[in-house]
Amino acid sequence: FLPPCWCSVFCCSPCFLKKNVEWDTRSQHLALTIDGIRYVKEKRKMCWGLHCCDQGRESKTVPYDKITDCDVQEPAGTACCCCIPNVLSKVHVDTASSGVGEGGKLRHELEFYGLMDAHAFKHSVWAMKRRVAPSGAQVPMGGLAPPNQQDMQTTLLTEIRDELRLLNQKMEKK
C-alpha cells in the first residue's frame, strides 16, 4: 500500500535537488586561523526545505600541529554518467588519526571540494604550520604569544587604585 502523499514526496524530490545543492554549498565556511583550519557548516535547510528536515550547525577545527599531510587532487575524467566533466579539485587534510576507516575506505580528517585555488590553500596551511605568514596575511605571526598576565594585572590594579582614590576624594568633599 502506497499512500498518495508518499507518491508526491518521491515525485517532488528532483524539484528540490538544485535547492539542496545551493543550501548545502552556501552553508559551508573555511578559514585559516591562528589555531588551525576551521571548517563550519551553518544550520541549513535540507530535503524539501521544511523545518522538520533542517540540519544543525557543524564545526571542526584541526590544529596545525596535528596536521601530517595536506594534498591536492587535481580534477580528471567525468563526475557522473560519462557526460559531466569533473572540474572540482579536492583537498585532503590528514592527521595521525586519519587512515583506513570502516569498510577499508580511506578516511581523511578534512576533505574539501571545489576550492578556487587549492594549491594556494595548501601552501598557506604549510606556512601557518611553520608559523610563517602566507602572502597577503593580515595576522602578525611573530606576536602569537599571549600578553604577559603579570603586566595585565598590574595595570588593572593601578586603575582600580586610582578610581578608589578619586572616590575617596569625592566622599571627603561631601
PDB file of C-alpha atoms in Angstrom:
ATOM      1  CA  PHE A   1       0.000   0.000   0.000  1.00  0.00           C
ATOM      2  CA  LEU A   2       1.478   3.334  -1.088  1.00  0.00           C
ATOM      3  CA  PRO A   3      -0.393   6.406   0.194  1.00  0.00           C
ATOM      4  CA  PRO A   4      -0.777   9.316  -2.267  1.00  0.00           C
ATOM      5  CA  CYS A   5       1.315  11.622  -0.080  1.00  0.00           C
ATOM      6  CA  TRP A   6       4.353   9.319  -0.437  1.00  0.00           C
ATOM      7  CA  CYS A   7       3.980   9.389  -4.216  1.00  0.00           C
ATOM      8  CA  SER A   8       4.091  13.195  -4.196  1.00  0.00           C
ATOM      9  CA  VAL A   9       7.151  13.134  -1.925  1.00  0.00           C
ATOM     10  CA  PHE A  10       9.103  10.987  -4.367  1.00  0.00           C
ATOM     11  CA  CYS A  11       7.877  12.916  -7.402  1.00  0.00           C
ATOM     12  CA  CYS A  12       8.834  16.313  -5.911  1.00  0.00           C
ATOM     13  CA  SER A  13      12.307  15.362  -4.662  1.00  0.00           C
ATOM     14  CA  PRO A  14      14.028  16.019  -8.036  1.00  0.00           C
ATOM     15  CA  CYS A  15      12.486  19.510  -7.999  1.00  0.00           C
ATOM     16  CA  PHE A  16      14.446  20.347  -4.843  1.00  0.00           C
ATOM     17  CA  LEU A  17      17.772  18.861  -5.946  1.00  0.00           C
ATOM     18  CA  LYS A  18      19.174  22.189  -7.174  1.00  0.00           C
ATOM     19  CA  LYS A  19      17.985  23.972  -3.991  1.00  0.00           C
ATOM     20  CA  ASN A  20      19.582  21.287  -1.802  1.00  0.00           C
ATOM     21  CA  VAL A  21      22.931  21.782  -3.536  1.00  0.00           C
ATOM     22  CA  GLU A  22      22.615  25.554  -3.089  1.00  0.00           C
ATOM     23  CA  TRP A  23      21.641  25.302   0.605  1.00  0.00           C
ATOM     24  CA  ASP A  24      24.479  22.890   1.324  1.00  0.00           C
ATOM     25  CA  THR A  25      27.095  24.907  -0.591  1.00  0.00           C
ATOM     26  CA  ARG A  26      26.176  28.284   0.887  1.00  0.00           C
ATOM     27  CA  SER A  27      26.284  26.913   4.435  1.00  0.00           C
ATOM     28  CA  GLN A  28      29.971  25.945   4.269  1.00  0.00           C
ATOM     29  CA  HIS A  29      32.785  28.193   5.520  1.00  0.00           C
ATOM     30  CA  LEU A  30      36.518  27.528   5.639  1.00  0.00           C
ATOM     31  CA  ALA A  31      39.137  29.665   7.376  1.00  0.00           C
ATOM     32  CA  LEU A  32      42.776  29.530   8.378  1.00  0.00           C
ATOM     33  CA  THR A  33      43.044  30.854  11.917  1.00  0.00           C
ATOM     34  CA  ILE A  34      45.999  31.214  14.259  1.00  0.00           C
ATOM     35  CA  ASP A  35      44.955  27.947  15.929  1.00  0.00           C
ATOM     36  CA  GLY A  36      44.285  25.798  12.867  1.00  0.00           C
ATOM     37  CA  ILE A  37      41.951  25.100   9.974  1.00  0.00           C
ATOM     38  CA  ARG A  38      38.362  25.970  10.909  1.00  0.00           C
ATOM     39  CA  TYR A  39      35.549  24.359   8.929  1.00  0.00           C
ATOM     40  CA  VAL A  40      31.926  25.282   9.649  1.00  0.00           C
ATOM     41  CA  LYS A  41      28.640  24.147   8.126  1.00  0.00           C
ATOM     42  CA  GLU A  42      25.921  26.505   9.320  1.00  0.00           C
ATOM     43  CA  LYS A  43      22.358  25.445  10.083  1.00  0.00           C
ATOM     44  CA  ARG A  44      20.718  24.769   6.740  1.00  0.00           C
ATOM     45  CA  LYS A  45      17.587  23.513   5.051  1.00  0.00           C
ATOM     46  CA  MET A  46      17.526  20.024   3.595  1.00  0.00           C
ATOM     47  CA  CYS A  47      15.192  17.827   1.508  1.00  0.00           C
ATOM     48  CA  TRP A  48      12.040  19.854   0.832  1.00  0.00           C
ATOM     49  CA  GLY A  49      13.014  22.952   2.819  1.00  0.00           C
ATOM     50  CA  LEU A  50      10.670  22.209   5.705  1.00  0.00           C
ATOM     51  CA  HIS A  51      11.716  22.983   9.288  1.00  0.00           C
ATOM     52  CA  CYS A  52      11.466  19.325  10.260  1.00  0.00           C
ATOM     53  CA  CYS A  53      14.226  18.494   7.729  1.00  0.00           C
ATOM     54  CA  ASP A  54      16.750  21.159   8.821  1.00  0.00           C
ATOM     55  CA  GLN A  55      20.348  20.149   9.523  1.00  0.00           C
ATOM     56  CA  GLY A  56      22.127  21.610  12.546  1.00  0.00           C
ATOM     57  CA  ARG A  57      25.374  23.579  12.685  1.00  0.00           C
ATOM     58  CA  GLU A  58      28.585  21.553  12.471  1.00  0.00           C
ATOM     59  CA  SER A  59      32.090  22.859  13.099  1.00  0.00           C
ATOM     60  CA  LYS A  60      35.559  21.408  13.287  1.00  0.00           C
ATOM     61  CA  THR A  61      38.996  22.854  13.974  1.00  0.00           C
ATOM     62  CA  VAL A  62      42.145  20.937  13.100  1.00  0.00           C
ATOM     63  CA  PRO A  63      45.210  22.400  14.878  1.00  0.00           C
ATOM     64  CA  TYR A  64      48.269  22.965  12.707  1.00  0.00           C
ATOM     65  CA  ASP A  65      50.483  20.892  14.988  1.00  0.00           C
ATOM     66  CA  LYS A  66      48.219  17.841  14.414  1.00  0.00           C
ATOM     67  CA  ILE A  67      48.323  18.090  10.601  1.00  0.00           C
ATOM     68  CA  THR A  68      50.522  15.439   8.988  1.00  0.00           C
ATOM     69  CA  ASP A  69      49.604  15.924   5.339  1.00  0.00           C
ATOM     70  CA  CYS A  70      47.726  18.295   3.051  1.00  0.00           C
ATOM     71  CA  ASP A  71      47.212  17.052  -0.515  1.00  0.00           C
ATOM     72  CA  VAL A  72      45.534  18.464  -3.601  1.00  0.00           C
ATOM     73  CA  GLN A  73      43.906  16.048  -6.028  1.00  0.00           C
ATOM     74  CA  GLU A  74      43.532  17.540  -9.482  1.00  0.00           C
ATOM     75  CA  PRO A  75      40.236  17.016 -11.358  1.00  0.00           C
ATOM     76  CA  ALA A  76      40.207  14.470 -14.151  1.00  0.00           C
ATOM     77  CA  GLY A  77      37.705  12.356 -16.015  1.00  0.00           C
ATOM     78  CA  THR A  78      33.974  12.668 -15.568  1.00  0.00           C
ATOM     79  CA  ALA A  79      31.902  13.146 -12.450  1.00  0.00           C
ATOM     80  CA  CYS A  80      28.718  11.361 -13.453  1.00  0.00           C
ATOM     81  CA  CYS A  81      27.364   9.279 -16.331  1.00  0.00           C
ATOM     82  CA  CYS A  82      30.364   9.949 -18.614  1.00  0.00           C
ATOM     83  CA  CYS A  83      28.837  13.240 -19.729  1.00  0.00           C
ATOM     84  CA  ILE A  84      29.640  15.707 -16.923  1.00  0.00           C
ATOM     85  CA  PRO A  85      33.340  16.654 -16.779  1.00  0.00           C
ATOM     86  CA  ASN A  86      34.978  16.662 -13.358  1.00  0.00           C
ATOM     87  CA  VAL A  87      36.282  20.215 -12.788  1.00  0.00           C
ATOM     88  CA  LEU A  88      36.451  20.390  -8.972  1.00  0.00           C
ATOM     89  CA  SER A  89      39.793  19.887  -7.264  1.00  0.00           C
ATOM     90  CA  LYS A  90      39.876  18.098  -3.899  1.00  0.00           C
ATOM     91  CA  VAL A  91      41.943  18.978  -0.840  1.00  0.00           C
ATOM     92  CA  HIS A  92      42.627  16.283   1.759  1.00  0.00           C
ATOM     93  CA  VAL A  93      43.918  17.226   5.217  1.00  0.00           C
ATOM     94  CA  ASP A  94      45.267  14.314   7.244  1.00  0.00           C
ATOM     95  CA  THR A  95      46.265  13.918  10.889  1.00  0.00           C
ATOM     96  CA  ALA A  96      47.695  10.990  12.822  1.00  0.00           C
ATOM     97  CA  SER A  97      44.141   9.692  13.363  1.00  0.00           C
ATOM     98  CA  SER A  98      43.435   9.629   9.607  1.00  0.00           C
ATOM     99  CA  GLY A  99      43.817   6.415   7.695  1.00  0.00           C
ATOM    100  CA  VAL A 100      41.756   3.393   6.835  1.00  0.00           C
ATOM    101  CA  GLY A 101      38.260   3.646   8.296  1.00  0.00           C
ATOM    102  CA  GLU A 102      35.284   1.319   8.341  1.00  0.00           C
ATOM    103  CA  GLY A 103      34.973  -0.949   5.366  1.00  0.00           C
ATOM    104  CA  GLY A 104      38.595  -0.376   4.356  1.00  0.00           C
ATOM    105  CA  LYS A 105      37.831   3.073   2.937  1.00  0.00           C
ATOM    106  CA  LEU A 106      40.492   5.768   3.323  1.00  0.00           C
ATOM    107  CA  ARG A 107      39.385   8.400   5.849  1.00  0.00           C
ATOM    108  CA  HIS A 108      40.696  11.983   5.858  1.00  0.00           C
ATOM    109  CA  GLU A 109      40.358  14.402   8.772  1.00  0.00           C
ATOM    110  CA  LEU A 110      39.001  17.113   6.439  1.00  0.00           C
ATOM    111  CA  GLU A 111      38.060  16.926   2.783  1.00  0.00           C
ATOM    112  CA  PHE A 112      37.126  19.920   0.612  1.00  0.00           C
ATOM    113  CA  TYR A 113      35.824  20.037  -2.943  1.00  0.00           C
ATOM    114  CA  GLY A 114      35.885  22.975  -5.318  1.00  0.00           C
ATOM    115  CA  LEU A 115      38.232  25.468  -3.660  1.00  0.00           C
ATOM    116  CA  MET A 116      39.022  28.324  -6.042  1.00  0.00           C
ATOM    117  CA  ASP A 117      42.803  28.000  -5.575  1.00  0.00           C
ATOM    118  CA  ALA A 118      43.532  24.688  -3.893  1.00  0.00           C
ATOM    119  CA  HIS A 119      47.313  24.972  -4.257  1.00  0.00           C
ATOM    120  CA  ALA A 120      47.362  28.403  -2.569  1.00  0.00           C
ATOM    121  CA  PHE A 121      45.335  26.908   0.292  1.00  0.00           C
ATOM    122  CA  LYS A 122      47.841  24.071   0.638  1.00  0.00           C
ATOM    123  CA  HIS A 123      50.804  26.485   0.683  1.00  0.00           C
ATOM    124  CA  SER A 124      49.040  28.674   3.257  1.00  0.00           C
ATOM    125  CA  VAL A 125      48.390  25.672   5.517  1.00  0.00           C
ATOM    126  CA  TRP A 126      52.057  24.671   5.432  1.00  0.00           C
ATOM    127  CA  ALA A 127      53.149  28.274   6.008  1.00  0.00           C
ATOM    128  CA  MET A 128      50.863  28.573   9.044  1.00  0.00           C
ATOM    129  CA  LYS A 129      52.114  25.216  10.323  1.00  0.00           C
ATOM    130  CA  ARG A 130      55.681  26.566  10.127  1.00  0.00           C
ATOM    131  CA  ARG A 131      54.453  29.857  11.714  1.00  0.00           C
ATOM    132  CA  VAL A 132      55.419  31.866   8.647  1.00  0.00           C
ATOM    133  CA  ALA A 133      52.806  34.327   7.414  1.00  0.00           C
ATOM    134  CA  PRO A 134      51.415  33.412   3.997  1.00  0.00           C
ATOM    135  CA  SER A 135      51.383  36.166   1.389  1.00  0.00           C
ATOM    136  CA  GLY A 136      48.512  38.587   1.987  1.00  0.00           C
ATOM    137  CA  ALA A 137      48.046  37.564   5.642  1.00  0.00           C
ATOM    138  CA  GLN A 138      46.568  40.161   7.993  1.00  0.00           C
ATOM    139  CA  VAL A 139      47.850  38.489  11.183  1.00  0.00           C
ATOM    140  CA  PRO A 140      51.303  39.322  12.597  1.00  0.00           C
ATOM    141  CA  MET A 141      52.888  35.895  13.027  1.00  0.00           C
ATOM    142  CA  GLY A 142      55.712  36.987  15.341  1.00  0.00           C
ATOM    143  CA  GLY A 143      53.495  38.034  18.247  1.00  0.00           C
ATOM    144  CA  LEU A 144      51.431  34.923  18.784  1.00  0.00           C
ATOM    145  CA  ALA A 145      52.240  34.591  22.471  1.00  0.00           C
ATOM    146  CA  PRO A 146      49.527  35.745  24.884  1.00  0.00           C
ATOM    147  CA  PRO A 147      50.183  39.000  26.730  1.00  0.00           C
ATOM    148  CA  ASN A 148      52.075  38.786  29.988  1.00  0.00           C
ATOM    149  CA  GLN A 149      49.480  38.188  32.707  1.00  0.00           C
ATOM    150  CA  GLN A 150      51.525  39.984  35.364  1.00  0.00           C
ATOM    151  CA  ASP A 151      51.580  43.208  33.314  1.00  0.00           C
ATOM    152  CA  MET A 152      47.827  42.989  32.770  1.00  0.00           C
ATOM    153  CA  GLN A 153      47.157  42.523  36.489  1.00  0.00           C
ATOM    154  CA  THR A 154      49.454  45.402  37.454  1.00  0.00           C
ATOM    155  CA  THR A 155      47.740  47.750  35.014  1.00  0.00           C
ATOM    156  CA  LEU A 156      44.293  46.704  36.210  1.00  0.00           C
ATOM    157  CA  LEU A 157      45.201  47.090  39.877  1.00  0.00           C
ATOM    158  CA  THR A 158      46.683  50.536  39.218  1.00  0.00           C
ATOM    159  CA  GLU A 159      43.464  51.646  37.524  1.00  0.00           C
ATOM    160  CA  ILE A 160      41.375  50.331  40.427  1.00  0.00           C
ATOM    161  CA  ARG A 161      43.599  52.131  42.952  1.00  0.00           C
ATOM    162  CA  ASP A 162      43.278  55.434  41.062  1.00  0.00           C
ATOM    163  CA  GLU A 163      39.476  55.088  40.920  1.00  0.00           C
ATOM    164  CA  LEU A 164      39.317  54.389  44.660  1.00  0.00           C
ATOM    165  CA  ARG A 165      41.427  57.453  45.404  1.00  0.00           C
ATOM    166  CA  LEU A 166      39.132  59.576  43.256  1.00  0.00           C
ATOM    167  CA  LEU A 167      36.050  58.203  45.034  1.00  0.00           C
ATOM    168  CA  ASN A 168      37.617  58.860  48.465  1.00  0.00           C
ATOM    169  CA  GLN A 169      38.361  62.463  47.499  1.00  0.00           C
ATOM    170  CA  LYS A 170      34.760  62.980  46.395  1.00  0.00           C
ATOM    171  CA  MET A 171      33.471  61.439  49.638  1.00  0.00           C
ATOM    172  CA  GLU A 172      35.667  63.751  51.742  1.00  0.00           C
ATOM    173  CA  LYS A 173      34.298  66.840  49.976  1.00  0.00           C
ATOM    174  CA  LYS A 174      30.730  65.883  50.941  1.00  0.00           C
TER     175      LYS A 174
END
